[in-house]
Every structure is written in C-alpha cells, then in structure tokens.
Coordinates of C-alpha atoms and ligand atoms in Angstrom, one line a residue:
X1402 CA 47.7 -29.7 89.5
X1403 CA 47.9 -32.1 92.4
X1404 CA 45.9 -35.3 92.3
X1405 CA 43.5 -35.4 95.2
X1406 CA 42.3 -38.4 97.2
X1407 CA 40.1 -38.9 100.2
X1408 CA 43.0 -40.5 102.2
X1409 CA 46.7 -40.5 101.5
X1410 CA 48.6 -43.1 103.4
X1411 CA 52.4 -42.9 103.6
X1412 CA 54.0 -46.4 104.1
X1413 CA 52.5 -49.9 103.6
X1414 CA 53.9 -51.8 106.7
X1415 CA 52.1 -53.0 109.8
X1416 CA 50.5 -49.6 110.4
X1417 CA 49.9 -48.3 106.8
X1418 CA 49.0 -51.6 105.2
X1419 CA 46.5 -52.6 107.9
X1420 CA 45.0 -49.1 107.9
X1421 CA 44.5 -49.3 104.1
X1422 CA 42.9 -52.7 104.4
X1423 CA 40.4 -51.3 107.0
X1424 CA 39.5 -48.4 104.8
X1425 CA 39.4 -50.1 101.4
X1426 CA 35.9 -51.5 101.4
X1427 CA 34.4 -48.0 102.1
X1428 CA 34.9 -47.0 98.5
X1429 CA 36.8 -43.9 99.6
X1430 CA 39.7 -43.0 97.2
X1431 CA 42.9 -44.1 98.8
X1432 CA 46.4 -43.4 97.7
X1433 CA 49.2 -45.5 99.2
X1434 CA 52.7 -44.1 98.8
X1435 CA 55.5 -46.6 99.5
X1436 CA 59.2 -45.7 99.4
X1437 CA 60.2 -49.3 98.5
X1438 CA 59.1 -51.8 95.9
X1439 CA 57.6 -55.3 96.1
X1440 CA 60.1 -57.7 97.5
X1441 CA 60.8 -60.1 94.6
X1442 CA 60.1 -63.8 95.2
X1443 CA 63.5 -65.3 94.7
X1444 CA 65.6 -68.2 96.1
X1445 CA 67.9 -65.7 97.9
X1446 CA 65.1 -65.1 100.4
X1447 CA 65.7 -68.6 101.8
X1448 CA 69.5 -68.5 101.8
X1449 CA 71.2 -67.3 105.0
X1450 CA 74.2 -66.0 103.1
X1451 CA 72.4 -63.2 101.2
X1452 CA 70.0 -62.6 104.1
X1453 CA 72.3 -62.6 107.1
X1454 CA 75.9 -62.2 105.7
X1455 CA 75.3 -59.8 102.8
X1456 CA 72.3 -58.1 104.3
X1457 CA 70.6 -58.1 100.9
X1458 CA 67.2 -56.9 102.2
X1459 CA 68.5 -54.1 104.5
X1460 CA 68.2 -50.6 103.1
X1461 CA 71.5 -48.8 102.2
X1462 CA 70.3 -45.9 104.4
X1463 CA 73.0 -44.5 106.7
X1464 CA 72.1 -42.9 110.0
X1465 CA 74.3 -41.2 112.6
X1466 CA 74.5 -42.0 116.3
X1467 CA 74.9 -39.5 119.2
X1468 CA 78.7 -39.3 118.5
X1469 CA 78.2 -38.5 114.8
X1470 CA 79.3 -42.0 113.8
X1471 CA 77.6 -43.4 110.7
X1472 CA 75.8 -46.8 111.0
X1473 CA 73.5 -48.8 108.7
X1474 CA 70.2 -49.3 110.4
X1475 CA 68.4 -52.6 109.9
X1476 CA 65.4 -51.1 108.1
X1477 CA 63.5 -52.7 105.3
X1478 CA 61.8 -50.6 102.6
X1479 CA 59.3 -52.8 100.8
X1480 CA 55.6 -53.1 100.3
X1481 CA 54.8 -54.6 103.7
X1482 CA 57.6 -52.7 105.5
X1483 CA 59.5 -54.5 108.3
X1484 CA 56.8 -57.2 108.4
X1485 CA 58.4 -58.7 105.2
X1486 CA 61.3 -59.8 107.3
X1487 CA 59.6 -60.1 110.7
X1488 CA 59.2 -63.3 112.8
X1489 CA 55.4 -62.9 113.0
X1490 CA 55.3 -63.5 116.7
X1491 CA 52.1 -61.6 117.2
X1492 CA 51.7 -60.9 120.9
X1493 CA 49.2 -58.6 122.7
X1494 CA 50.6 -56.3 125.4
X1495 CA 49.6 -57.4 128.9
X1496 CA 46.9 -55.3 130.7
X1497 CA 49.6 -54.1 133.1
X1498 CA 51.5 -52.6 130.2
X1499 CA 48.7 -50.1 129.7
X1500 CA 49.2 -48.8 133.3
X1501 CA 52.2 -47.0 134.8
X1502 CA 55.0 -49.4 135.8
X1503 CA 58.1 -48.5 137.8
X1504 CA 61.3 -49.9 136.3
X1505 CA 64.9 -49.8 137.4
X1506 CA 65.7 -46.9 135.0
X1507 CA 62.4 -44.9 135.2
X1508 CA 58.7 -45.0 134.7
X1509 CA 56.9 -46.8 131.9
X1510 CA 53.9 -44.3 131.6
X1511 CA 50.3 -45.2 131.4
X1512 CA 48.5 -45.2 128.1
X1513 CA 45.5 -43.0 127.5
X1514 CA 43.5 -46.2 126.8
X1515 CA 43.3 -49.3 128.8
X1516 CA 43.8 -52.9 127.8
X1517 CA 40.0 -53.4 127.9
X1518 CA 39.6 -50.5 125.4
X1519 CA 42.1 -52.1 123.1
X1520 CA 40.8 -55.7 123.4
X1521 CA 38.3 -55.6 120.5
X1522 CA 40.9 -54.4 118.1
X1523 CA 43.4 -57.0 119.2
X1524 CA 40.8 -59.6 118.4
X1525 CA 40.2 -58.1 115.0
X1526 CA 43.9 -58.0 114.3
X1527 CA 44.4 -61.6 115.3
X1528 CA 41.7 -62.7 113.0
X1529 CA 42.9 -60.5 110.1
X1530 CA 46.5 -61.8 110.5
X1531 CA 45.4 -65.4 110.9
X1532 CA 47.2 -65.8 114.3
X1533 CA 47.7 -69.3 115.7
X1534 CA 47.8 -69.6 119.5
X1535 CA 45.9 -70.7 122.7
X1536 CA 44.5 -67.9 124.8
X1537 CA 44.3 -69.0 128.4
X1538 CA 47.7 -70.7 128.7
X1539 CA 49.7 -67.6 129.7
X1540 CA 48.8 -66.4 133.2
X1541 CA 49.9 -62.8 132.5
X1542 CA 47.6 -62.2 129.5
X1543 CA 44.4 -60.2 129.7
X1544 CA 40.9 -61.3 128.8
X1545 CA 40.0 -62.1 125.2
X1546 CA 36.6 -61.9 123.6
X1547 CA 37.4 -64.5 121.0
X1548 CA 39.8 -67.4 120.8
X1549 CA 42.6 -67.2 118.1
X1550 CA 41.3 -68.1 114.6
X1551 CA 43.8 -71.1 114.5
X1552 CA 45.0 -73.6 117.1
X1553 CA 48.5 -73.1 118.4
X1554 CA 51.3 -74.3 116.2
X1555 CA 52.4 -77.7 117.6
X1556 CA 55.8 -78.0 119.3
X1557 CA 58.3 -80.2 117.6
X1558 CA 59.7 -83.0 119.9
X1559 CA 62.7 -81.1 121.3
X1560 CA 60.6 -78.0 122.0
X1561 CA 57.9 -80.2 123.6
X1562 CA 60.6 -81.7 125.9
X1563 CA 61.6 -78.2 126.9
X1564 CA 58.0 -77.2 127.5
X1565 CA 57.3 -80.3 129.6
X1566 CA 60.4 -79.8 131.7
X1567 CA 59.5 -76.2 132.3
X1568 CA 56.0 -77.1 133.3
X1569 CA 57.4 -79.8 135.6
X1570 CA 59.6 -77.2 137.2
X1571 CA 56.6 -75.0 138.1
X1572 CA 57.0 -72.5 135.2
X1573 CA 54.1 -71.6 132.9
X1574 CA 55.3 -72.1 129.3
X1575 CA 52.7 -71.3 126.6
X1576 CA 52.4 -71.7 122.9
X1577 CA 53.7 -68.5 121.3
X1578 CA 51.3 -66.7 119.0
X1579 CA 52.4 -67.1 115.4
X1580 CA 51.1 -65.3 112.3
X1581 CA 51.5 -68.0 109.6
X1582 CA 49.2 -69.4 106.9
X1583 CA 49.4 -73.0 108.2
X1584 CA 46.6 -75.6 108.6
X1585 CA 48.1 -78.5 110.5
X1586 CA 44.9 -80.5 110.4
X1587 CA 44.7 -80.5 106.7
X1588 CA 48.2 -79.8 105.5
X1589 CA 47.5 -79.7 101.7
X1590 CA 45.3 -76.6 102.4
X1591 CA 48.3 -74.8 103.9
X1592 CA 50.5 -72.4 102.1
X1593 CA 53.1 -72.7 104.9
X1594 CA 55.5 -75.6 104.6
X1595 CA 56.7 -75.1 108.1
X1596 CA 60.3 -74.4 107.1
X1597 CA 63.2 -72.9 109.0
X1598 CA 63.1 -69.7 106.9
X1599 CA 60.6 -67.5 108.8
X1600 CA 62.2 -65.4 111.4
X1601 CA 64.3 -62.7 109.7
X1602 CA 63.7 -64.1 106.1
X1603 CA 61.1 -63.0 103.6
X1604 CA 58.6 -65.8 102.9
X1605 CA 59.1 -67.1 99.4
X1606 CA 55.7 -68.8 99.3
X1607 CA 53.8 -65.9 100.9
X1608 CA 52.8 -68.0 103.9
X1609 CA 53.8 -65.5 106.5
X1610 CA 51.1 -63.2 107.7
X1611 CA 52.9 -60.0 106.7
X1612 CA 51.3 -56.7 105.8
X1613 CA 51.8 -57.2 102.1
X1614 CA 50.3 -60.6 101.9
X1615 CA 47.4 -60.1 104.4
X1616 CA 46.5 -56.4 104.0
X1617 CA 47.9 -54.8 100.9
X1618 CA 47.7 -57.4 98.1
X1619 CA 44.0 -58.3 98.7
X1620 CA 42.9 -54.7 98.1
X1621 CA 45.0 -53.8 95.1
X1622 CA 42.3 -54.8 92.6
X1623 CA 39.8 -52.4 94.1
X1624 CA 39.2 -49.4 91.8
X1625 CA 39.3 -46.9 94.7
X1626 CA 42.8 -48.1 95.8
X1627 CA 46.0 -46.8 94.2
X1628 CA 49.5 -47.9 95.2
X1629 CA 52.6 -46.1 94.1
X1630 CA 55.9 -47.8 94.8
X1631 CA 59.4 -46.3 94.7
X1632 CA 57.7 -43.1 96.0
X1633 CA 59.5 -41.5 98.9
X1634 CA 57.6 -38.9 100.8
X1635 CA 60.0 -36.0 101.5
X1636 CA 57.7 -33.5 103.3
X1637 CA 54.2 -32.3 104.0
X1638 CA 53.1 -28.8 103.1
X1639 CA 50.3 -27.0 105.0
X1640 CA 47.9 -24.1 104.4
X1641 CA 49.1 -20.8 105.8
X1642 CA 47.3 -21.4 109.1
X1643 CA 49.2 -24.6 109.6
X1644 CA 46.0 -26.5 110.5
X1645 CA 45.7 -28.6 107.4
X1646 CA 48.2 -30.6 105.3
X1647 CA 47.6 -29.5 101.7
X1648 CA 50.4 -31.2 99.8
X1649 CA 52.3 -34.5 100.2
X1650 CA 55.6 -34.0 98.4
X1651 CA 57.0 -37.2 96.9
X1652 CA 60.3 -38.0 95.2
X1653 CA 59.4 -40.5 92.4
X1654 CA 61.6 -41.6 89.6
X1655 CA 63.9 -38.6 90.1
X1656 CA 61.0 -36.2 90.0
X1657 CA 59.1 -34.3 92.6
X1658 CA 55.3 -34.9 92.6
X1659 CA 52.7 -33.5 94.9
X1660 CA 49.5 -35.3 96.0
X1661 CA 46.8 -34.2 98.4
X1662 CA 44.2 -35.8 100.6
X1663 CA 41.3 -34.8 102.8
X1664 CA 43.1 -36.9 105.3
X1665 CA 46.9 -37.6 105.4
X1666 CA 48.2 -40.5 107.4
X1667 CA 51.9 -41.0 108.0
X1668 CA 52.9 -44.6 108.6
X1669 CA 56.6 -44.7 107.7
X1670 CA 57.8 -46.4 110.9
X1671 CA 58.9 -44.6 114.1
X1672 CA 62.1 -43.1 112.9
X1673 CA 61.0 -42.2 109.4
X1674 CA 57.6 -40.8 110.5
X1675 CA 59.5 -38.4 112.8
X1676 CA 61.9 -37.6 110.0
X1677 CA 59.0 -36.6 107.7
X1678 CA 57.4 -34.4 110.3
X1679 CA 60.7 -32.7 111.3
X1680 CA 61.6 -32.1 107.6
X1681 CA 58.2 -30.4 107.1
X1682 CA 59.1 -27.3 109.3
X1683 CA 57.5 -24.1 108.0
X1684 CA 56.6 -20.7 109.3
X1685 CA 53.5 -22.1 110.9
X1686 CA 55.4 -25.0 112.4
X1687 CA 59.0 -23.7 112.9
X1688 CA 60.3 -26.8 114.8
X1689 CA 58.7 -29.3 112.5
X1690 CA 55.1 -30.3 111.7
X1691 CA 52.9 -31.0 114.8
X1692 CA 56.0 -30.3 117.0
X1693 CA 54.9 -27.3 119.1
X1694 CA 55.4 -29.4 122.2
X1695 CA 59.0 -30.4 121.0
X1696 CA 58.0 -34.1 121.4
X1697 CA 58.4 -35.3 117.8
X1698 CA 61.3 -37.7 117.6
X1699 CA 61.6 -38.0 121.4
X1700 CA 61.0 -41.1 123.6
X1701 CA 62.4 -43.5 120.9
X1702 CA 62.3 -47.0 122.3
X1703 CA 63.3 -50.4 120.9
X1704 CA 63.5 -53.0 123.6
X1705 CA 66.5 -54.1 125.6
X1706 CA 66.8 -57.5 123.8
X1707 CA 69.3 -60.3 123.8
X1708 CA 69.6 -63.3 121.4
X1709 CA 71.0 -66.2 123.4
X1710 CA 72.1 -69.5 121.9
X1711 CA 72.2 -72.4 124.4
X1712 CA 74.0 -75.5 123.5
X1713 CA 72.9 -78.9 124.7
X1714 CA 74.4 -82.3 124.3
X1715 CA 71.3 -83.6 122.5
X1716 CA 71.0 -82.4 119.0
X1717 CA 68.1 -80.1 118.3
X1718 CA 66.5 -81.2 115.0
X1719 CA 63.6 -78.7 115.3
X1720 CA 62.8 -76.9 112.1
X1721 CA 60.1 -74.4 113.1
X1722 CA 61.3 -73.5 116.6
X1723 CA 59.5 -70.3 117.5
X1724 CA 56.5 -72.0 119.1
X1725 CA 57.2 -71.4 122.8
X1726 CA 57.0 -68.4 125.1
X1727 CA 57.4 -67.8 128.9
X1728 CA 56.3 -64.8 130.8
X1729 CA 57.0 -66.0 134.4
X1730 CA 59.4 -63.0 134.9
X1731 CA 57.4 -60.4 133.0
X1732 CA 56.3 -58.4 136.1
X1733 CA 58.0 -57.6 139.4
X1734 CA 57.0 -59.8 142.4
X1735 CA 58.0 -63.3 143.7
X1736 CA 61.2 -61.8 145.0
X1737 CA 61.9 -59.7 141.9
X1738 CA 62.2 -56.0 142.5
X1739 CA 61.7 -55.1 138.9
X1740 CA 59.8 -56.5 135.9
X1741 CA 62.3 -58.5 133.8
X1742 CA 60.4 -59.3 130.6
X1743 CA 59.6 -62.0 128.1
X1744 CA 61.5 -65.1 127.0
X1745 CA 60.6 -66.8 123.7
X1746 CA 62.2 -69.2 121.2
X1747 CA 63.6 -67.8 118.0
X1748 CA 63.9 -69.2 114.5
X1749 CA 66.5 -72.0 114.5
X1750 CA 70.1 -70.8 114.0
X1751 CA 72.4 -72.2 111.3
X1752 CA 76.1 -71.8 110.7
X1753 CA 75.8 -69.2 108.0
X1754 CA 73.4 -67.0 110.0
X1755 CA 75.8 -67.2 113.0
X1756 CA 78.6 -66.0 110.8
X1757 CA 76.5 -63.1 109.5
X1758 CA 75.3 -62.0 113.0
X1759 CA 78.6 -62.4 114.7
X1760 CA 81.4 -62.0 112.1
X1761 CA 84.1 -61.2 114.6
X1762 CA 83.3 -63.9 117.1
X1763 CA 83.0 -66.6 114.4
X1764 CA 85.8 -65.4 112.1
X1765 CA 88.2 -68.2 112.9
X1766 CA 85.6 -70.9 113.5
X1767 CA 85.7 -73.6 110.9
X1768 CA 82.4 -74.1 109.0
X1769 CA 82.0 -77.7 110.3
X1770 CA 82.3 -76.5 113.9
X1771 CA 79.7 -73.8 113.4
X1772 CA 77.4 -76.4 111.8
X1773 CA 77.9 -78.7 114.7
X1774 CA 77.2 -75.8 117.1
X1775 CA 74.1 -74.9 115.3
X1776 CA 72.9 -78.5 115.3
X1777 CA 72.9 -78.5 119.1
X1778 CA 71.7 -74.9 119.6
X1779 CA 68.4 -73.9 121.2
X1780 CA 67.8 -70.2 120.4
X1781 CA 66.2 -67.8 122.8
X1782 CA 65.1 -64.2 122.4
X1783 CA 64.9 -62.2 125.6
X1784 CA 63.0 -59.0 125.7
X1785 CA 63.1 -56.4 128.5
X1786 CA 61.1 -53.2 128.4
X1787 CA 62.9 -50.1 127.4
X1788 CA 61.5 -47.0 129.1
X1789 CA 60.9 -43.8 127.1
X1790 CA 63.5 -41.0 127.7
X1791 CA 63.2 -37.6 126.1
X1792 CA 66.9 -37.7 125.2
X1793 CA 66.6 -41.0 123.2
X1794 CA 65.6 -39.2 120.1
X1795 CA 65.5 -39.0 116.3
X1796 CA 66.6 -35.6 114.8
X1797 CA 67.2 -34.6 111.2
X1798 CA 70.1 -32.4 110.1
X1799 CA 70.0 -29.7 107.4
X1800 CA 70.9 -32.3 104.7
X1801 CA 67.9 -34.5 105.8
X1802 CA 70.1 -37.1 107.4
X1803 CA 68.7 -39.1 110.4
X1804 CA 70.5 -38.9 113.7
X1805 CA 69.5 -41.3 116.4
X1806 CA 70.7 -40.5 119.9
X1807 CA 70.1 -43.6 122.0
X1808 CA 71.2 -45.0 125.4
X1809 CA 69.8 -48.3 126.5
X1810 CA 67.7 -48.4 129.6
X1811 CA 67.0 -51.2 132.1
X1812 CA 70.3 -53.1 131.6
X1813 CA 70.0 -54.4 135.1
X1814 CA 66.6 -55.9 134.3
X1815 CA 67.9 -57.4 131.1
X1816 CA 70.8 -59.0 133.0
X1817 CA 68.3 -60.3 135.5
X1818 CA 66.3 -61.9 132.8
X1819 CA 69.4 -63.5 131.4
X1820 CA 70.2 -65.0 134.8
X1821 CA 66.7 -66.4 135.0
X1822 CA 67.2 -68.0 131.6
X1823 CA 70.4 -69.6 132.8
X1824 CA 68.6 -71.0 135.8
X1825 CA 66.0 -72.4 133.5
X1826 CA 68.6 -74.0 131.3
X1827 CA 70.1 -75.7 134.3
X1828 CA 66.6 -76.8 135.3
X1829 CA 65.8 -78.3 131.9
X1830 CA 69.0 -80.4 131.8
X1831 CA 71.1 -78.3 129.5
X1832 CA 73.8 -77.8 132.1
X1833 CA 74.4 -81.5 132.8
X1834 CA 74.3 -82.6 129.2
X1835 CA 76.5 -80.2 127.3
X1836 CA 78.7 -80.3 124.2
X1837 CA 81.6 -78.5 125.8
X1838 CA 83.2 -78.9 129.2
X1839 CA 80.8 -76.5 130.7
X1840 CA 77.5 -75.1 129.6
X1841 CA 78.2 -72.7 126.7
X1842 CA 76.1 -69.7 126.0
X1843 CA 76.6 -67.4 123.1
X1844 CA 74.8 -64.2 123.9
X1845 CA 74.4 -61.2 121.6
X1846 CA 73.1 -57.8 122.7
X1847 CA 71.3 -55.9 120.0
X1848 CA 73.3 -52.9 118.9
X1849 CA 71.8 -49.4 118.1
X1850 CA 71.6 -50.4 114.4
X1851 CA 69.1 -53.2 115.3
X1852 CA 66.1 -51.0 115.0
X1853 CA 63.6 -53.8 114.3
X1854 CA 61.3 -52.9 117.3
X1855 CA 61.6 -49.1 117.0
X1856 CA 58.7 -47.3 118.6
X1857 CA 57.8 -44.0 120.3
X1858 CA 58.7 -40.6 118.6
X1859 CA 55.1 -39.4 118.2
X1860 CA 53.3 -40.7 121.3
X1861 CA 49.6 -40.4 121.7
X1862 CA 48.0 -38.8 124.8
X1863 CA 45.4 -36.5 126.1
X1864 CA 47.8 -33.6 126.9
X1865 CA 49.2 -31.7 123.9
X1866 CA 52.0 -30.4 126.1
X1867 CA 53.6 -33.9 126.3
X1868 CA 52.3 -35.8 123.4
X1869 CA 52.2 -35.4 119.6
X1870 CA 48.9 -37.2 118.8
X1871 CA 45.5 -37.2 120.4
X1872 CA 43.8 -40.4 121.5
X1873 CA 42.7 -41.1 117.9
X1874 CA 46.3 -40.6 116.6
X1875 CA 45.4 -37.3 115.0
X1876 CA 48.1 -34.6 115.5
X1877 CA 47.0 -32.2 118.2
X1878 CA 48.0 -29.3 116.1
X1879 CA 46.4 -30.2 112.8
X1880 CA 42.9 -31.1 111.6
X1881 CA 43.7 -33.7 108.9
X1882 CA 47.1 -35.3 109.9
X1883 CA 47.3 -38.7 111.6
X1884 CA 50.3 -40.9 112.4
X1885 CA 49.5 -44.6 112.5
X1886 CA 52.5 -46.8 113.0
X1887 CA 54.8 -47.8 115.9
X1888 CA 55.4 -44.1 116.6
X1889 CA 52.3 -43.7 118.7
X1890 CA 53.5 -46.0 121.6
X1891 CA 53.8 -44.1 124.9
X1892 CA 55.6 -47.2 126.3
X1893 CA 56.6 -50.5 124.6
X1894 CA 56.0 -53.3 127.1
X1895 CA 58.2 -56.4 126.7
X1896 CA 56.5 -58.3 124.0
X1897 CA 56.9 -57.9 120.2
X1898 CA 55.1 -54.8 119.0
X1899 CA 53.6 -55.5 115.6
X1900 CA 50.2 -56.8 116.7
X1901 CA 49.6 -53.7 118.7
X1902 CA 50.5 -51.6 115.7
X1903 CA 48.0 -53.6 113.6
X1904 CA 45.3 -53.4 116.2
X1905 CA 45.7 -49.7 116.5
X1906 CA 45.6 -49.2 112.7
X1907 CA 42.2 -51.0 112.7
X1908 CA 41.1 -48.8 115.6
X1909 CA 42.1 -45.6 113.9
X1910 CA 40.7 -46.9 110.6
X1911 CA 37.3 -47.3 112.2
X1912 CA 37.5 -43.8 113.6
X1913 CA 38.3 -42.4 110.2
X1914 CA 35.4 -44.3 108.6
X1915 CA 33.1 -42.6 111.1
X1916 CA 34.7 -39.3 110.5
X1917 CA 34.4 -39.5 106.8
X1918 CA 30.8 -40.8 106.9
Ligands
FAD3052 C1 63.9 -58.8 111.3 C2 62.7 -58.3 112.1 C3 62.0 -59.2 112.9 C4 60.8 -58.8 113.6 N1 60.1 -59.7 114.2 C5 58.9 -59.3 114.8 C6 58.1 -60.3 115.4 O1 58.3 -61.5 115.4 N2 56.9 -59.8 116.0 C7 56.6 -58.5 116.1 O2 55.6 -58.1 116.7 N3 57.4 -57.6 115.5 C8 58.5 -57.9 114.9 N4 59.3 -57.0 114.2 C9 58.9 -55.6 114.3 C10 57.7 -55.3 113.4 O3 58.0 -55.7 112.1 C11 57.5 -53.8 113.5 O4 57.2 -53.5 114.8 C12 56.4 -53.3 112.6 O5 56.5 -53.6 111.3 C13 56.3 -51.8 112.7 O6 55.2 -51.3 111.9 P1 55.3 -49.8 111.3 O7 54.1 -49.6 110.5 O8 55.7 -48.9 112.4 O9 56.6 -49.8 110.3 P2 56.9 -50.7 109.0 O10 56.1 -52.0 109.1 O11 58.4 -50.8 108.9 O12 56.3 -49.8 107.8 C14 56.8 -48.6 107.5 C15 56.7 -48.4 106.0 O13 56.9 -47.1 105.6 C16 57.7 -47.1 104.4 N5 58.4 -45.8 104.4 C17 59.4 -45.3 105.2 N6 59.7 -44.1 104.9 C18 58.9 -43.7 103.9 C19 58.8 -42.5 103.1 N7 59.5 -41.4 103.4 N8 57.9 -42.5 102.1 C20 57.1 -43.5 101.8 N9 57.2 -44.7 102.5 C21 58.1 -44.8 103.5 C22 58.6 -48.3 104.6 O14 59.2 -48.7 103.4 C23 57.6 -49.3 105.2 O15 56.9 -50.0 104.1 C24 60.4 -57.4 113.5 C25 61.1 -56.5 112.7 C26 62.2 -57.0 112.0 C27 63.0 -56.0 111.1

C-alpha cells in the first residue's frame, strides 16, 4: 500500500523548501522527499581545501556533454539544495526582464506575468529570507511595496573606496542585496560573524539565509510535515488516462518505495526536474511526462558569467566583500547596442581557492605568491543574460544518465561587459597602482560543469504548444502535477536567480492553498 499525502514535494532547495514553508501552516499533510542528507556542520565547511580543491560538497554525479564527454556537474544534493553553497545575493529581476528583450544572439522572451504581478511575492521572499539591502539605490530596479527587512550590509573600507570612486565617476553603485542573519546595530544578536566563508561555502553557524535554515528546519516539528532524506525520486507514475500522477517512485536505502499525493510538486532543480519527467515516459506520455509539446528539457539557461580578479597595488583587507553591485550596463542604450548585464563583487578570494578553481593556471605558482596575489585581489562576478535556445537541452539516455547539450549565447555581450569592467578599473585607480608592471586581470569563464545558475527546461506560459507549465506552474497536460524550481523561467535575466525561485514558490504555494481549500 502506498502512503498518501495531501502534497508530495520532491526536493528541498530554493523552490521546494520555500514551497513547503508556505504550505506548512495550513495543516495539510506534506511529504518532502530529498535525494541528499543534511549537510553536516563541520570545520571542513570553512576550509578552502576541501571546499574548492577537493570539491567535497559536489555530488559525484556524472553527466555527458553534446560530444558524449563525461563531466562532473557542480550540483549539491543536500537539504536546502544549491542554497547550502550559494552566495545568497538575492536580487529581483528588473521589470524589463519580464518583457521581450532583443539580444545579440536572439530574443529573451516575455514572461506571462509582469514585474508588477510578481512584486508582492518578491517582497514576501525578501522578508522570509531576511534580505539586507537598500531599495531605491539602483536606478534599474522596479517599484517595491516594502523596504528590505534589514538595512544594507555596510561596505568595508576598500569596498567603500571603490563605491565612492564609481559614484564620483558618474556610475550608480548600490549595496548588493544579501541574505544573511546579521544585525550590525546589535551585533551580539547576530548569528552571522561576517566571515569570509559565505560565497561557495556552507555556513557552519547557520547564519546564511539558505533554504534549509530559513524554510525547512523551522517546519520540521509540525506534525503534518514529514521529511525523508536520502530518498531519490526515480519517476512518476500516472493513471491510465495520463491526467493524474498516482505514484511517486523513490529509491531509498536500496529499496523502491512508492508514495502518492493529491498534488505532486517536482522541485529537483532545472536539470533533475527535467530528468524525472523524461524518465516517467509511459503509454499516455510516450516522450516523457507533460512533454506532448517536446519542450521538457529544452531552453536550458545558466548565464554567461565570468569571475574576474583584479589586482591593485593597495592590499585589500576586506573580509565580507560581496556588498556592492552595479547595473549601469544592464540594458542597451547610452551607445550600447545590446544589454550587457550585471557586475557585482564576489566573496574574497584566497590562495587555496585560486588553486582549486584554476589548477592548471596556478600549478607552478608558489603558495606565497598566490597568497600575495589574493591579498591584493578585488573579485568581481560578471553576469550576462543567456538566451533560451531549444537546442540547449537536457536529455536522458536509456540508462537514466543526464546529457546536457549546451552552447553559450551572447559571448559578444559578455566580452562587452568585461571591457566595461576594465574601463571602470582604470577609472577607480587600479591601473595606475598595480602590483605587476601592468594591470593584471585573471579572468575565468564558467565551463559547462558550472551549473550553479541552471534554469529553464520546463518553462511556464499560456500556450501549451511552446511551454510545459501553465501560469500557476501546473503541467498543462496533467491535473495534479506542478514544477516549482528554476525550471519555470522562460528567460533568466542577468541577475542571480534564487530570489525569483523563492518568490515564485510562495506565489504557487498561495495558489495551492486556495486550490486545496
Ligand atoms: C556555489 C553556488 C553559488 C550560488 N550563488 C547564488 C547567489 O549568490 N544568488 C542566487 O540567487 N543564486 C545563487 N546560486 C544559484 C541558486 O542556488 C539556485 O538558483 C537555486 O538554489 C535554484 O533553486 P532550485 O529549487 O531550482 O534548485 P535547488 O535549490 O538546487 O534544489 C533542488 C533540490 O532537489 C533535490 N533533488 C534533486 N534531484 C532529486 C531527486 N531525484 N529526488 C529528490 N530530490 C532531488 C536536490 O538535492 C536539491 O535539494 C548559487 C548556486 C551555487 C551552486
């Protein structure tokens, strides 16, 4: 006999965790199925060697690229999903991102909802995830109905210098939105100790606003919520008509178990949600569940990003560096033919992380020289929008292995953004005062395995012919199947995606509460 719930949620990350939190107080019986386990609180979490060199928290999964070459994707299977490792830069998309935008390599399509439709859920997500920021500083942002719950995280002196120099040069730097549990006015009340181990590291003291800490843990004591870890959903079975999911088939402790729910919500992340649907092919859904339109797995996006390390003569003693953002080049205009994207500061680099991220480039560099390099480094993250292409796609072979065919888009825009950054660096004095003979930039493009910002694969829309989900993120072809994670994005914009995933999970959660009432 299968155990029956009101709602079964697959995955506990930004989408699934936030959805569960939204539904929990209704008293409805909720089952959370999570492939991974709780991430242990251990000193390794704050040690760049296990994190960056050994890749301790990256899943051993192997995927295949378009040429059939195996690679290890940077995916993280834990309660909290990718948010356990994320940088917690919690941005809203810009209003323009919800409309059609022409890019160098194609069109970023309009969403079926506008920014104004989304705004109330962005506000709820910012308050749930305790975001620090200052609405009103960034000229590209949309309207907000409520200020952030916490003031912006203050800049440390070197970052303040950079911000002042940019503002003096006519740019519009702003305080980046950060999801951390920090109270700068009354520090003893903080959990966050404002350390350097935030971006890319699990938080040992649970002071990062990740989905485990904020959304999942607080509901685990409720009698109507059940979480099963180490439980990988293999496929979904339907009734003979194909209209309803009747069984959620799980591999747990080497055994197959089956659960059922009035409503089943897949929140396994863009690639894995597509994998589950594609592996659930049946007579009623021969190309995969909800895939009559052949859209499941297509339009995979992940941003055209660059990590750039700029070295100045001055040492940079910043500890918590990710407090500054710049959107002056986000849209086309002012002489720019194309939108270029977002620039933000990253977590501070260190010698060991540089070795882990660039083993070949740094192979022969002595440790002291890397340490010296890191001491003078200012670390930037550049994000250019990646447009959806049907051929950029997740498929699954007969053995259940994931294949990810992907060709980057908008390289010309990404290069344009990089050149704008170089101009800025000259402008803020990093060209005249350098460690080396000339300004030295270490720049790293993110390879196909860097799937951190994966999105698309089950986009939502009004037309079942070119979307998988309807406007409420319910599969067009089924009555009780929803997908609520980064899969639903029709386009990805050029800011970090997690807040939009969270806001959407609250939106769909409220829809489900109405439906179940
Ligand atoms: C290193 C890193 C840094 C990042 N920094 C930022 C940032 O600063 N700002 C930002 O906005 N975004 C950031 N991101 C991206 C952000 O974390 C993701 O956009 C977001 O977590 C996506 O939410 P999701 O619900 O789609 O997937 P996830 O949060 O990954 O959740 C998916 C969940 O499903 C589980 N799962 C997968 N398959 C199965 C299965 N078959 N059965 C059961 N469970 C399954 C996974 O274990 C996971 O818990 C970062 C990501 C990484 C990796």
